[in-house]
């Protein structure tokens, strides 16, 4: 953001409260515009999330709702506001802008300032696009475009108009009282505001897939908590460190969720002793979703989320996924079911989780994994193995010993135990 063009100070006309005019950020709403009667609820959630993202930004801020646009400003550098807003799911674009009173003179002065500062000394082709949300404004949009274009050409040397392939497009949005001018726009994350679709519990391993699945779930409006199964006491804590770092990264996109860490090693051994053999991996996965389903009741989650992609590995055949679903008491959402591995890795890079996922770890799934995993686990055989354990007791013991961590909530650098999740009353 350091190469951002300087934002010109707005010139307010006499009598206006110029103190509140000046730099701001325009946030275009994403899918919310499709929501008829419910739009108010979605917008409220979006603004709540924006406020959370602005915590600690270093000064007072304000949020204002215009038509399908949120305007953000405050006593904070514009770059910082842009940086925070770009993490908030639910905005299609984020544009640094300047806000001026809706009078012809002030808009013209701001347009001249803006293009003057953007263009500097090099020759630049520009276009002006006007959107008049206030139809009472004296000039139509196209007349206003022509008027502003002419005034800018008169005032700034080295510019030429190009309406087909401009170097810079100055967008001018005229509301009844105020007008916004912007000439730079960053893509937003789109999607629905986190929390507007409810709450989910993500089964978070250390790989590439589950963090991307979590991010996709958030983009469909799900607030996420996380559960990670380690192979403790038979593995080192490296997978927990990775899950912690991944959850912290994912929590940058939402009001931070908790990370529950469950030591699965002993239960994995019990399944092996019970004769799981080639069913070991699917039996473990069933135990994971059983445990996660019980945990979800405590965290208020209405669905589980996994990073499964159909056929990616032997445990993810249709038969095996169906066998896993059968053990869950909540819907199991699999946002990546149709994704290729490369698509998943590319997405992991763009959301910032790839560099954590690539680190080596001791994963619980490789512990006790049979040389050949069954690709067609049958329920009767799985049940025969599972009957040799008291599953309810196993799940209860796993959750009783689980730890709850709060990645990103108080800037802890190391995973620190803060307690266990209480059972519902
Ligand atoms: P990932 O890249 O997310 O680890 P994967 O390609 O390695 O996925 P699997 O190991 O078969 O695939 O896991 C499938 C899904 O099961 C994961 O995406 C995750 O949601 C869940 N899962 C697997 N192992 C764990 C674990 N140790 N803790 C929590 N969830 C897990
Ligand atoms: Mg894995």
Tab-separated table of C-alpha atoms and ligand atoms in Angstrom:
chain	number	residue	atom	x	y	z
A	1	UNK	CA	0.000	0.000	0.000
A	2	UNK	CA	2.988	2.297	0.315
A	3	UNK	CA	2.788	3.140	-3.402
A	4	UNK	CA	-0.735	4.452	-2.999
A	5	UNK	CA	-1.213	7.793	-4.635
A	6	UNK	CA	-1.518	10.638	-2.191
A	7	UNK	CA	-5.101	11.316	-1.285
A	8	UNK	CA	-5.951	14.944	-1.875
A	9	UNK	CA	-7.552	16.892	0.940
A	10	UNK	CA	-11.174	17.669	0.151
A	11	UNK	CA	-12.103	21.279	-0.298
A	12	UNK	CA	-15.359	21.986	1.426
A	13	UNK	CA	-17.560	24.838	0.334
A	14	UNK	CA	-18.466	27.574	2.818
A	15	UNK	CA	-20.901	26.483	5.465
A	16	UNK	CA	-20.097	22.764	5.220
A	17	UNK	CA	-18.711	20.840	8.140
A	18	UNK	CA	-15.454	20.199	6.337
A	19	UNK	CA	-13.963	18.411	9.346
A	20	UNK	CA	-15.810	15.233	8.444
A	21	UNK	CA	-14.857	15.347	4.765
A	22	UNK	CA	-11.633	13.957	3.346
A	23	UNK	CA	-10.170	10.491	2.882
A	24	UNK	CA	-12.421	7.489	3.399
A	25	UNK	CA	-12.800	3.945	2.062
A	26	UNK	CA	-15.665	2.692	-0.096
A	27	UNK	CA	-16.674	-0.913	0.456
A	28	UNK	CA	-18.998	-2.388	-2.170
A	29	UNK	CA	-21.332	-5.029	-0.796
A	30	UNK	CA	-21.189	-8.540	-2.223
A	31	UNK	CA	-24.064	-10.971	-2.316
A	32	UNK	CA	-25.987	-9.091	0.338
A	33	UNK	CA	-27.700	-7.139	-2.411
A	34	UNK	CA	-29.556	-10.367	-3.308
A	35	UNK	CA	-31.136	-10.519	0.142
A	36	UNK	CA	-34.586	-8.995	0.036
A	37	UNK	CA	-36.258	-8.666	3.436
A	38	UNK	CA	-33.228	-10.062	5.281
A	39	UNK	CA	-30.777	-7.523	3.964
A	40	UNK	CA	-30.845	-5.535	7.194
A	41	UNK	CA	-29.723	-8.578	9.231
A	42	UNK	CA	-26.881	-9.351	6.803
A	43	UNK	CA	-25.733	-5.742	6.742
A	44	UNK	CA	-25.711	-5.588	10.531
A	45	UNK	CA	-23.561	-8.727	10.672
A	46	UNK	CA	-21.226	-7.267	8.048
A	47	UNK	CA	-20.788	-4.061	10.029
A	48	UNK	CA	-20.285	-5.962	13.303
A	49	UNK	CA	-17.519	-7.944	11.580
A	50	UNK	CA	-15.980	-4.766	10.182
A	51	UNK	CA	-15.910	-3.268	13.681
A	52	UNK	CA	-14.132	-6.369	14.996
A	53	UNK	CA	-11.598	-6.148	12.157
A	54	UNK	CA	-10.938	-2.514	13.111
A	55	UNK	CA	-10.070	-3.329	16.733
A	56	UNK	CA	-6.724	-1.873	17.689
A	57	UNK	CA	-6.322	0.060	14.446
A	58	UNK	CA	-5.040	2.984	16.469
A	59	UNK	CA	-7.692	5.697	16.360
A	60	UNK	CA	-11.405	6.380	16.208
A	61	UNK	CA	-13.303	5.170	13.143
A	62	UNK	CA	-16.808	5.540	11.759
A	63	UNK	CA	-18.972	3.382	9.481
A	64	UNK	CA	-21.785	4.684	7.341
A	65	UNK	CA	-24.243	2.825	5.125
A	66	UNK	CA	-25.070	4.149	1.660
A	67	UNK	CA	-26.855	2.275	-1.160
A	68	UNK	CA	-25.122	-1.163	-1.389
A	69	UNK	CA	-21.969	0.561	-0.168
A	70	UNK	CA	-20.390	0.969	3.232
A	71	UNK	CA	-18.294	4.066	3.796
A	72	UNK	CA	-15.483	3.785	6.320
A	73	UNK	CA	-13.409	6.602	7.745
A	74	UNK	CA	-11.766	7.903	10.883
A	75	UNK	CA	-8.728	9.398	12.547
A	76	UNK	CA	-6.543	6.659	11.119
A	77	UNK	CA	-4.302	6.505	8.020
A	78	UNK	CA	-6.350	5.467	5.009
A	79	UNK	CA	-3.919	2.607	4.227
A	80	UNK	CA	-4.624	1.026	7.618
A	81	UNK	CA	-8.378	1.184	7.012
A	82	UNK	CA	-7.960	-0.416	3.575
A	83	UNK	CA	-5.762	-3.166	4.997
A	84	UNK	CA	-8.293	-4.048	7.723
A	85	UNK	CA	-11.305	-3.852	5.409
A	86	UNK	CA	-9.764	-6.193	2.850
A	87	UNK	CA	-9.891	-9.025	5.398
A	88	UNK	CA	-13.617	-8.676	5.952
A	89	UNK	CA	-15.678	-11.253	4.083
A	90	UNK	CA	-18.762	-9.816	2.370
A	91	UNK	CA	-17.295	-6.892	0.433
A	92	UNK	CA	-16.739	-7.207	-3.309
A	93	UNK	CA	-14.291	-4.343	-3.558
A	94	UNK	CA	-12.350	-1.958	-1.372
A	95	UNK	CA	-11.560	1.477	-2.770
A	96	UNK	CA	-9.620	4.285	-1.091
A	97	UNK	CA	-11.693	7.391	-1.784
A	98	UNK	CA	-12.214	11.016	-0.927
A	99	UNK	CA	-15.501	12.308	0.400
A	100	UNK	CA	-16.748	15.808	-0.398
A	101	UNK	CA	-20.037	17.701	-0.159
A	102	UNK	CA	-22.293	17.196	-3.203
A	103	UNK	CA	-21.827	20.586	-4.844
A	104	UNK	CA	-20.541	21.077	-8.360
A	105	UNK	CA	-17.592	23.194	-7.215
A	106	UNK	CA	-16.327	20.854	-4.531
A	107	UNK	CA	-16.691	17.768	-6.724
A	108	UNK	CA	-14.811	19.503	-9.529
A	109	UNK	CA	-12.026	20.643	-7.218
A	110	UNK	CA	-11.676	17.139	-5.782
A	111	UNK	CA	-11.595	15.588	-9.273
A	112	UNK	CA	-8.826	17.988	-10.334
A	113	UNK	CA	-6.886	17.278	-7.126
A	114	UNK	CA	-7.302	13.540	-7.508
A	115	UNK	CA	-6.194	13.264	-11.112
A	116	UNK	CA	-3.455	15.836	-10.558
A	117	UNK	CA	-1.956	13.763	-7.730
A	118	UNK	CA	-2.397	10.411	-9.456
A	119	UNK	CA	-0.945	11.505	-12.744
A	120	UNK	CA	2.045	13.468	-11.537
A	121	UNK	CA	4.147	14.459	-14.503
A	122	UNK	CA	3.842	11.442	-16.806
A	123	UNK	CA	1.202	11.538	-19.582
A	124	UNK	CA	-1.887	9.625	-18.556
A	125	UNK	CA	-5.088	8.644	-20.345
A	126	UNK	CA	-8.083	8.977	-18.085
A	127	UNK	CA	-11.833	8.516	-17.996
A	128	UNK	CA	-14.445	9.820	-15.588
A	129	UNK	CA	-17.375	7.614	-14.653
A	130	UNK	CA	-20.206	9.249	-12.747
A	131	UNK	CA	-22.969	7.489	-10.887
A	132	UNK	CA	-25.716	9.766	-9.688
A	133	UNK	CA	-27.588	8.115	-6.849
A	134	UNK	CA	-29.264	11.452	-6.143
A	135	UNK	CA	-31.357	12.130	-9.229
A	136	UNK	CA	-31.958	15.710	-8.034
A	137	UNK	CA	-28.359	16.627	-8.714
A	138	UNK	CA	-28.534	19.297	-11.472
A	139	UNK	CA	-26.420	17.496	-14.103
A	140	UNK	CA	-27.110	14.036	-15.512
A	141	UNK	CA	-24.348	11.436	-15.149
A	142	UNK	CA	-23.153	11.758	-18.738
A	143	UNK	CA	-23.176	15.565	-18.662
A	144	UNK	CA	-21.307	15.468	-15.374
A	145	UNK	CA	-18.704	13.114	-16.898
A	146	UNK	CA	-18.157	15.493	-19.800
A	147	UNK	CA	-18.059	18.505	-17.478
A	148	UNK	CA	-15.529	16.998	-15.069
A	149	UNK	CA	-13.401	15.654	-17.934
A	150	UNK	CA	-13.176	19.114	-19.468
A	151	UNK	CA	-12.326	20.813	-16.143
A	152	UNK	CA	-9.591	18.262	-15.405
A	153	UNK	CA	-8.106	18.693	-18.899
A	154	UNK	CA	-7.995	22.447	-18.389
A	155	UNK	CA	-6.383	22.206	-14.968
A	156	UNK	CA	-3.877	19.351	-15.227
A	157	UNK	CA	-1.169	19.204	-17.875
A	158	UNK	CA	-0.198	15.939	-19.585
A	159	UNK	CA	-3.611	14.266	-19.492
A	160	UNK	CA	-5.747	12.974	-22.316
A	161	UNK	CA	-9.186	11.391	-22.316
A	162	UNK	CA	-9.505	7.714	-23.282
A	163	UNK	CA	-12.859	6.131	-22.666
A	164	UNK	CA	-11.988	2.653	-23.964
A	165	UNK	CA	-8.633	1.810	-22.342
A	166	UNK	CA	-7.860	4.498	-19.746
A	167	UNK	CA	-4.844	4.247	-17.443
A	168	UNK	CA	-6.930	5.724	-14.661
A	169	UNK	CA	-10.688	5.741	-14.181
A	170	UNK	CA	-12.002	8.300	-11.751
A	171	UNK	CA	-15.252	6.989	-10.267
A	172	UNK	CA	-17.558	9.689	-8.926
A	173	UNK	CA	-20.582	8.584	-6.890
A	174	UNK	CA	-22.995	11.356	-6.100
A	175	UNK	CA	-25.305	10.940	-3.119
A	176	UNK	CA	-27.723	13.557	-1.854
A	177	UNK	CA	-25.362	15.181	0.646
A	178	UNK	CA	-21.975	13.802	-0.182
A	179	UNK	CA	-19.979	12.533	-3.112
A	180	UNK	CA	-17.230	9.927	-3.211
A	181	UNK	CA	-14.344	9.990	-5.667
A	182	UNK	CA	-12.090	6.966	-6.117
A	183	UNK	CA	-9.497	5.950	-8.686
A	184	UNK	CA	-8.092	2.721	-7.297
A	185	UNK	CA	-9.911	-0.417	-6.339
A	186	UNK	CA	-8.846	-3.672	-4.683
A	187	UNK	CA	-10.856	-6.863	-5.041
A	188	UNK	CA	-12.629	-7.870	-1.830
A	189	UNK	CA	-13.210	-11.414	-0.615
A	190	UNK	CA	-16.871	-11.418	-1.663
A	191	UNK	CA	-19.185	-13.972	-0.053
A	192	UNK	CA	-21.568	-13.624	2.866
A	193	UNK	CA	-20.695	-11.989	6.195
A	194	UNK	CA	-19.149	-14.494	8.606
A	195	UNK	CA	-21.805	-15.556	11.112
A	196	UNK	CA	-24.789	-14.875	8.859
A	197	UNK	CA	-25.180	-18.601	8.052
A	198	UNK	CA	-24.568	-19.888	11.601
A	199	UNK	CA	-21.689	-21.689	13.272
A	200	UNK	CA	-19.558	-24.658	12.195
A	201	UNK	CA	-16.790	-26.811	13.621
A	202	UNK	CA	-13.893	-27.379	11.213
A	203	UNK	CA	-11.816	-30.558	11.403
A	204	UNK	CA	-8.450	-28.908	10.972
A	205	UNK	CA	-5.412	-31.037	10.145
A	206	UNK	CA	-2.027	-29.617	9.237
A	207	UNK	CA	-2.442	-30.142	5.482
A	208	UNK	CA	-3.397	-27.777	2.672
A	209	UNK	CA	-7.012	-28.829	2.355
A	210	UNK	CA	-8.825	-28.236	5.625
A	211	UNK	CA	-7.697	-24.578	6.067
A	212	UNK	CA	-8.908	-23.804	2.550
A	213	UNK	CA	-12.184	-25.592	3.318
A	214	UNK	CA	-12.514	-23.488	6.481
A	215	UNK	CA	-11.973	-20.303	4.523
A	216	UNK	CA	-14.592	-21.344	1.975
A	217	UNK	CA	-17.040	-22.115	4.776
A	218	UNK	CA	-16.416	-18.662	6.247
A	219	UNK	CA	-17.068	-17.128	2.853
A	220	UNK	CA	-20.482	-18.772	2.883
A	221	UNK	CA	-21.223	-17.030	6.171
A	222	UNK	CA	-20.209	-19.708	8.704
A	223	UNK	CA	-18.415	-18.625	11.867
A	224	UNK	CA	-15.880	-21.367	12.561
A	225	UNK	CA	-14.348	-23.052	15.568
A	226	UNK	CA	-11.681	-25.684	14.959
A	227	UNK	CA	-10.840	-29.143	16.239
A	228	UNK	CA	-7.470	-30.784	15.679
A	229	UNK	CA	-6.691	-34.437	16.473
A	230	UNK	CA	-3.077	-35.123	17.366
A	231	UNK	CA	-1.446	-38.535	17.703
A	232	UNK	CA	-0.357	-37.711	21.284
A	233	UNK	CA	1.078	-39.361	23.293
A	234	UNK	CA	2.730	-41.226	20.394
A	235	UNK	CA	3.623	-38.217	18.235
A	236	UNK	CA	5.447	-34.974	18.939
A	237	UNK	CA	3.420	-31.729	19.183
A	238	UNK	CA	4.425	-30.431	15.722
A	239	UNK	CA	0.926	-30.962	14.255
A	240	UNK	CA	-0.604	-28.968	17.129
A	241	UNK	CA	1.742	-26.057	16.475
A	242	UNK	CA	0.740	-26.145	12.818
A	243	UNK	CA	-2.979	-26.309	13.591
A	244	UNK	CA	-2.539	-23.387	15.994
A	245	UNK	CA	-0.733	-21.302	13.370
A	246	UNK	CA	-3.359	-22.192	10.751
A	247	UNK	CA	-6.251	-21.310	13.032
A	248	UNK	CA	-4.586	-18.001	13.884
A	249	UNK	CA	-4.244	-17.203	10.194
A	250	UNK	CA	-7.880	-18.177	9.548
A	251	UNK	CA	-9.032	-16.120	12.524
A	252	UNK	CA	-7.802	-13.011	10.730
A	253	UNK	CA	-10.926	-13.351	8.599
A	254	UNK	CA	-13.454	-13.703	11.414
A	255	UNK	CA	-14.185	-12.910	15.028
A	256	UNK	CA	-11.628	-15.415	16.345
A	257	UNK	CA	-12.855	-18.970	16.880
A	258	UNK	CA	-11.441	-21.500	19.387
A	259	UNK	CA	-9.106	-24.379	18.571
A	260	UNK	CA	-9.871	-27.637	20.420
A	261	UNK	CA	-6.996	-30.091	20.539
A	262	UNK	CA	-7.832	-33.758	21.082
A	263	UNK	CA	-5.117	-36.373	21.738
A	264	UNK	CA	-6.279	-39.325	19.655
A	265	UNK	CA	-3.224	-41.604	19.908
A	266	UNK	CA	-4.492	-44.021	22.565
A	267	UNK	CA	-7.896	-44.377	20.919
A	268	UNK	CA	-6.176	-45.040	17.594
A	269	UNK	CA	-4.270	-47.828	19.280
A	270	UNK	CA	-7.512	-49.232	20.709
A	271	UNK	CA	-8.953	-49.404	17.184
A	272	UNK	CA	-5.823	-51.156	15.937
A	273	UNK	CA	-5.974	-53.650	18.813
A	274	UNK	CA	-9.659	-54.220	18.006
A	275	UNK	CA	-8.523	-55.466	14.578
A	276	UNK	CA	-9.322	-52.494	12.315
A	277	UNK	CA	-6.566	-53.542	9.868
A	278	UNK	CA	-7.239	-52.018	6.443
A	279	UNK	CA	-10.210	-50.141	7.955
A	280	UNK	CA	-7.962	-48.296	10.412
A	281	UNK	CA	-7.980	-44.909	8.619
A	282	UNK	CA	-11.739	-44.871	8.015
A	283	UNK	CA	-12.397	-46.093	11.560
A	284	UNK	CA	-10.225	-43.206	12.860
A	285	UNK	CA	-12.077	-40.735	10.649
A	286	UNK	CA	-15.392	-42.033	12.013
A	287	UNK	CA	-14.114	-41.569	15.536
A	288	UNK	CA	-13.044	-38.024	14.640
A	289	UNK	CA	-16.493	-37.045	13.349
A	290	UNK	CA	-18.209	-38.777	16.273
A	291	UNK	CA	-16.049	-36.791	18.690
A	292	UNK	CA	-16.470	-33.594	16.670
A	293	UNK	CA	-20.264	-34.078	16.638
A	294	UNK	CA	-20.290	-34.304	20.436
A	295	UNK	CA	-18.008	-31.277	20.694
A	296	UNK	CA	-20.219	-29.327	18.288
A	297	UNK	CA	-23.103	-29.579	20.753
A	298	UNK	CA	-20.909	-27.742	23.253
A	299	UNK	CA	-19.640	-25.092	20.826
A	300	UNK	CA	-23.068	-24.449	19.294
A	301	UNK	CA	-22.020	-25.619	15.812
A	302	UNK	CA	-24.714	-26.750	13.403
A	303	UNK	CA	-22.384	-28.494	10.937
A	304	UNK	CA	-18.937	-30.039	10.607
A	305	UNK	CA	-16.544	-28.955	7.851
A	306	UNK	CA	-13.765	-31.095	6.372
A	307	UNK	CA	-11.216	-30.627	3.600
A	308	UNK	CA	-12.168	-33.819	1.750
A	309	UNK	CA	-11.942	-33.767	-2.022
A	310	UNK	CA	-13.512	-36.714	-3.821
A	311	UNK	CA	-10.997	-39.399	-4.716
A	312	UNK	CA	-7.936	-37.368	-3.652
A	313	UNK	CA	-6.638	-40.172	-1.431
A	314	UNK	CA	-7.878	-43.691	-0.653
A	315	UNK	CA	-9.795	-42.536	2.423
A	316	UNK	CA	-11.800	-40.114	0.286
A	317	UNK	CA	-13.622	-42.503	-2.049
A	318	UNK	CA	-17.389	-42.145	-2.149
A	319	UNK	CA	-17.839	-45.344	-0.103
A	320	UNK	CA	-15.445	-44.141	2.586
A	321	UNK	CA	-16.936	-40.654	2.768
A	322	UNK	CA	-20.379	-42.247	3.153
A	323	UNK	CA	-19.046	-44.454	5.961
A	324	UNK	CA	-17.692	-41.355	7.704
A	325	UNK	CA	-20.965	-39.470	7.289
A	326	UNK	CA	-22.830	-42.340	8.900
A	327	UNK	CA	-20.925	-41.758	12.149
A	328	UNK	CA	-21.701	-38.027	12.284
A	329	UNK	CA	-24.783	-36.621	13.955
A	330	UNK	CA	-24.486	-33.282	12.116
A	331	UNK	CA	-24.241	-32.486	8.414
A	332	UNK	CA	-20.651	-32.868	7.179
A	333	UNK	CA	-19.898	-30.021	4.759
A	334	UNK	CA	-17.083	-30.557	2.267
A	335	UNK	CA	-16.531	-27.276	0.418
A	336	UNK	CA	-13.613	-28.739	-1.612
A	337	UNK	CA	-15.345	-31.887	-2.808
A	338	UNK	CA	-14.890	-30.997	-6.502
A	339	UNK	CA	-11.532	-29.239	-6.285
A	340	UNK	CA	-8.198	-30.379	-7.772
A	341	UNK	CA	-5.155	-30.433	-5.492
A	342	UNK	CA	-3.465	-27.658	-7.480
A	343	UNK	CA	-6.524	-25.422	-7.150
A	344	UNK	CA	-6.462	-26.021	-3.410
A	345	UNK	CA	-2.744	-25.197	-3.113
A	346	UNK	CA	-3.190	-22.015	-5.174
A	347	UNK	CA	-6.036	-20.918	-2.920
A	348	UNK	CA	-3.975	-21.790	0.184
A	349	UNK	CA	-1.256	-19.460	-1.108
A	350	UNK	CA	-3.686	-16.619	-1.651
A	351	UNK	CA	-5.269	-16.859	1.819
A	352	UNK	CA	-1.900	-17.194	3.573
A	353	UNK	CA	-2.101	-20.773	4.898
A	354	UNK	CA	0.169	-22.525	2.341
A	355	UNK	CA	3.405	-21.529	4.019
A	356	UNK	CA	2.226	-23.123	7.261
A	357	UNK	CA	0.764	-26.248	5.624
A	358	UNK	CA	4.029	-26.980	3.817
A	359	UNK	CA	5.933	-27.413	7.122
A	360	UNK	CA	6.724	-31.006	8.167
A	361	UNK	CA	4.795	-32.522	11.071
A	362	UNK	CA	3.971	-35.813	12.738
A	363	UNK	CA	0.391	-36.339	11.717
A	364	UNK	CA	-1.930	-38.665	13.643
A	365	UNK	CA	-3.230	-40.194	10.397
A	366	UNK	CA	0.138	-41.671	9.460
A	367	UNK	CA	0.377	-43.228	12.924
A	368	UNK	CA	-0.839	-46.849	12.632
A	369	UNK	CA	-1.877	-46.344	8.982
A	370	UNK	CA	-2.071	-49.759	7.250
A	371	UNK	CA	0.125	-50.336	4.167
A	372	UNK	CA	-3.035	-50.448	2.025
A	373	UNK	CA	-6.101	-48.429	3.032
A	374	UNK	CA	-9.475	-49.966	2.189
A	375	UNK	CA	-11.181	-47.905	-0.520
A	376	UNK	CA	-14.562	-49.557	0.149
A	377	UNK	CA	-15.047	-49.667	3.879
A	378	UNK	CA	-18.240	-51.585	4.661
A	379	UNK	CA	-20.397	-50.521	7.573
A	380	UNK	CA	-20.989	-54.013	9.051
A	381	UNK	CA	-17.224	-54.631	9.245
A	382	UNK	CA	-16.609	-51.180	10.747
A	383	UNK	CA	-19.328	-51.772	13.316
A	384	UNK	CA	-17.836	-55.126	14.266
A	385	UNK	CA	-14.535	-53.405	15.067
A	386	UNK	CA	-16.225	-50.481	16.837
A	387	UNK	CA	-18.323	-52.778	19.052
A	388	UNK	CA	-15.102	-53.984	20.676
A	389	UNK	CA	-14.729	-50.471	22.161
A	390	UNK	CA	-17.158	-48.537	24.300
A	391	UNK	CA	-17.389	-45.644	21.865
A	392	UNK	CA	-19.436	-43.345	24.083
A	393	UNK	CA	-16.882	-43.738	26.830
A	394	UNK	CA	-13.991	-43.185	24.396
A	395	UNK	CA	-15.555	-39.985	23.057
A	396	UNK	CA	-16.271	-38.745	26.575
A	397	UNK	CA	-12.659	-39.404	27.615
A	398	UNK	CA	-11.275	-37.706	24.491
A	399	UNK	CA	-13.326	-34.567	25.096
A	400	UNK	CA	-12.635	-34.597	28.830
A	401	UNK	CA	-8.918	-34.365	28.109
A	402	UNK	CA	-9.227	-31.896	25.201
A	403	UNK	CA	-7.537	-28.516	25.443
A	404	UNK	CA	-9.028	-25.251	24.218
A	405	UNK	CA	-6.698	-22.706	22.657
A	406	UNK	CA	-7.556	-19.236	21.454
A	407	UNK	CA	-5.367	-18.520	18.423
A	408	UNK	CA	-5.135	-14.838	17.594
A	409	UNK	CA	-7.400	-13.734	20.416
A	410	UNK	CA	-4.793	-12.260	22.679
A	411	UNK	CA	-1.701	-12.437	20.534
A	412	UNK	CA	-0.319	-15.484	22.304
A	413	UNK	CA	2.796	-16.532	20.444
A	414	UNK	CA	2.803	-20.084	21.778
A	415	UNK	CA	-0.075	-22.494	22.203
A	416	UNK	CA	-1.141	-22.101	25.826
A	417	UNK	CA	-3.836	-24.107	27.514
A	418	UNK	CA	-6.703	-21.926	28.663
A	419	UNK	CA	-9.067	-24.636	29.794
A	420	UNK	CA	-11.364	-27.324	28.509
A	421	UNK	CA	-14.720	-26.855	26.858
A	422	UNK	CA	-17.497	-27.330	29.414
A	423	UNK	CA	-20.173	-29.932	28.724
A	424	UNK	CA	-23.631	-28.436	28.167
A	425	UNK	CA	-25.745	-28.070	31.292
B	1	LIG	P1	-5.656	-32.040	4.693
B	1	LIG	O1	-4.780	-31.454	3.643
B	1	LIG	O2	-6.721	-31.105	5.172
B	1	LIG	O3	-4.865	-32.689	5.812
B	1	LIG	P2	-5.744	-34.502	3.366
B	1	LIG	O4	-5.686	-34.397	1.899
B	1	LIG	O5	-4.477	-34.831	4.080
B	1	LIG	O6	-6.423	-33.216	3.985
B	1	LIG	P3	-7.028	-36.533	4.849
B	1	LIG	O7	-5.822	-36.653	5.685
B	1	LIG	O8	-7.664	-37.734	4.273
B	1	LIG	O9	-6.848	-35.590	3.630
B	1	LIG	O10	-8.109	-35.777	5.702
B	1	LIG	C1	-9.359	-35.446	5.172
B	1	LIG	C2	-10.003	-34.450	6.113
B	1	LIG	O11	-10.200	-35.021	7.409
B	1	LIG	C3	-9.111	-33.243	6.357
B	1	LIG	O12	-9.250	-32.287	5.354
B	1	LIG	C4	-9.622	-32.763	7.684
B	1	LIG	O13	-10.811	-32.017	7.554
B	1	LIG	C5	-9.928	-34.067	8.397
B	1	LIG	N1	-8.747	-34.483	9.170
B	1	LIG	C6	-7.783	-35.355	8.815
B	1	LIG	N2	-6.858	-35.462	9.777
B	1	LIG	C7	-7.227	-34.629	10.761
B	1	LIG	C8	-6.681	-34.272	12.031
B	1	LIG	N3	-5.538	-34.793	12.463
B	1	LIG	N4	-7.355	-33.392	12.797
B	1	LIG	C9	-8.500	-32.830	12.365
B	1	LIG	N5	-9.054	-33.121	11.169
B	1	LIG	C10	-8.440	-34.009	10.382
B	2	LIG	MG1	-4.227	-34.791	6.178
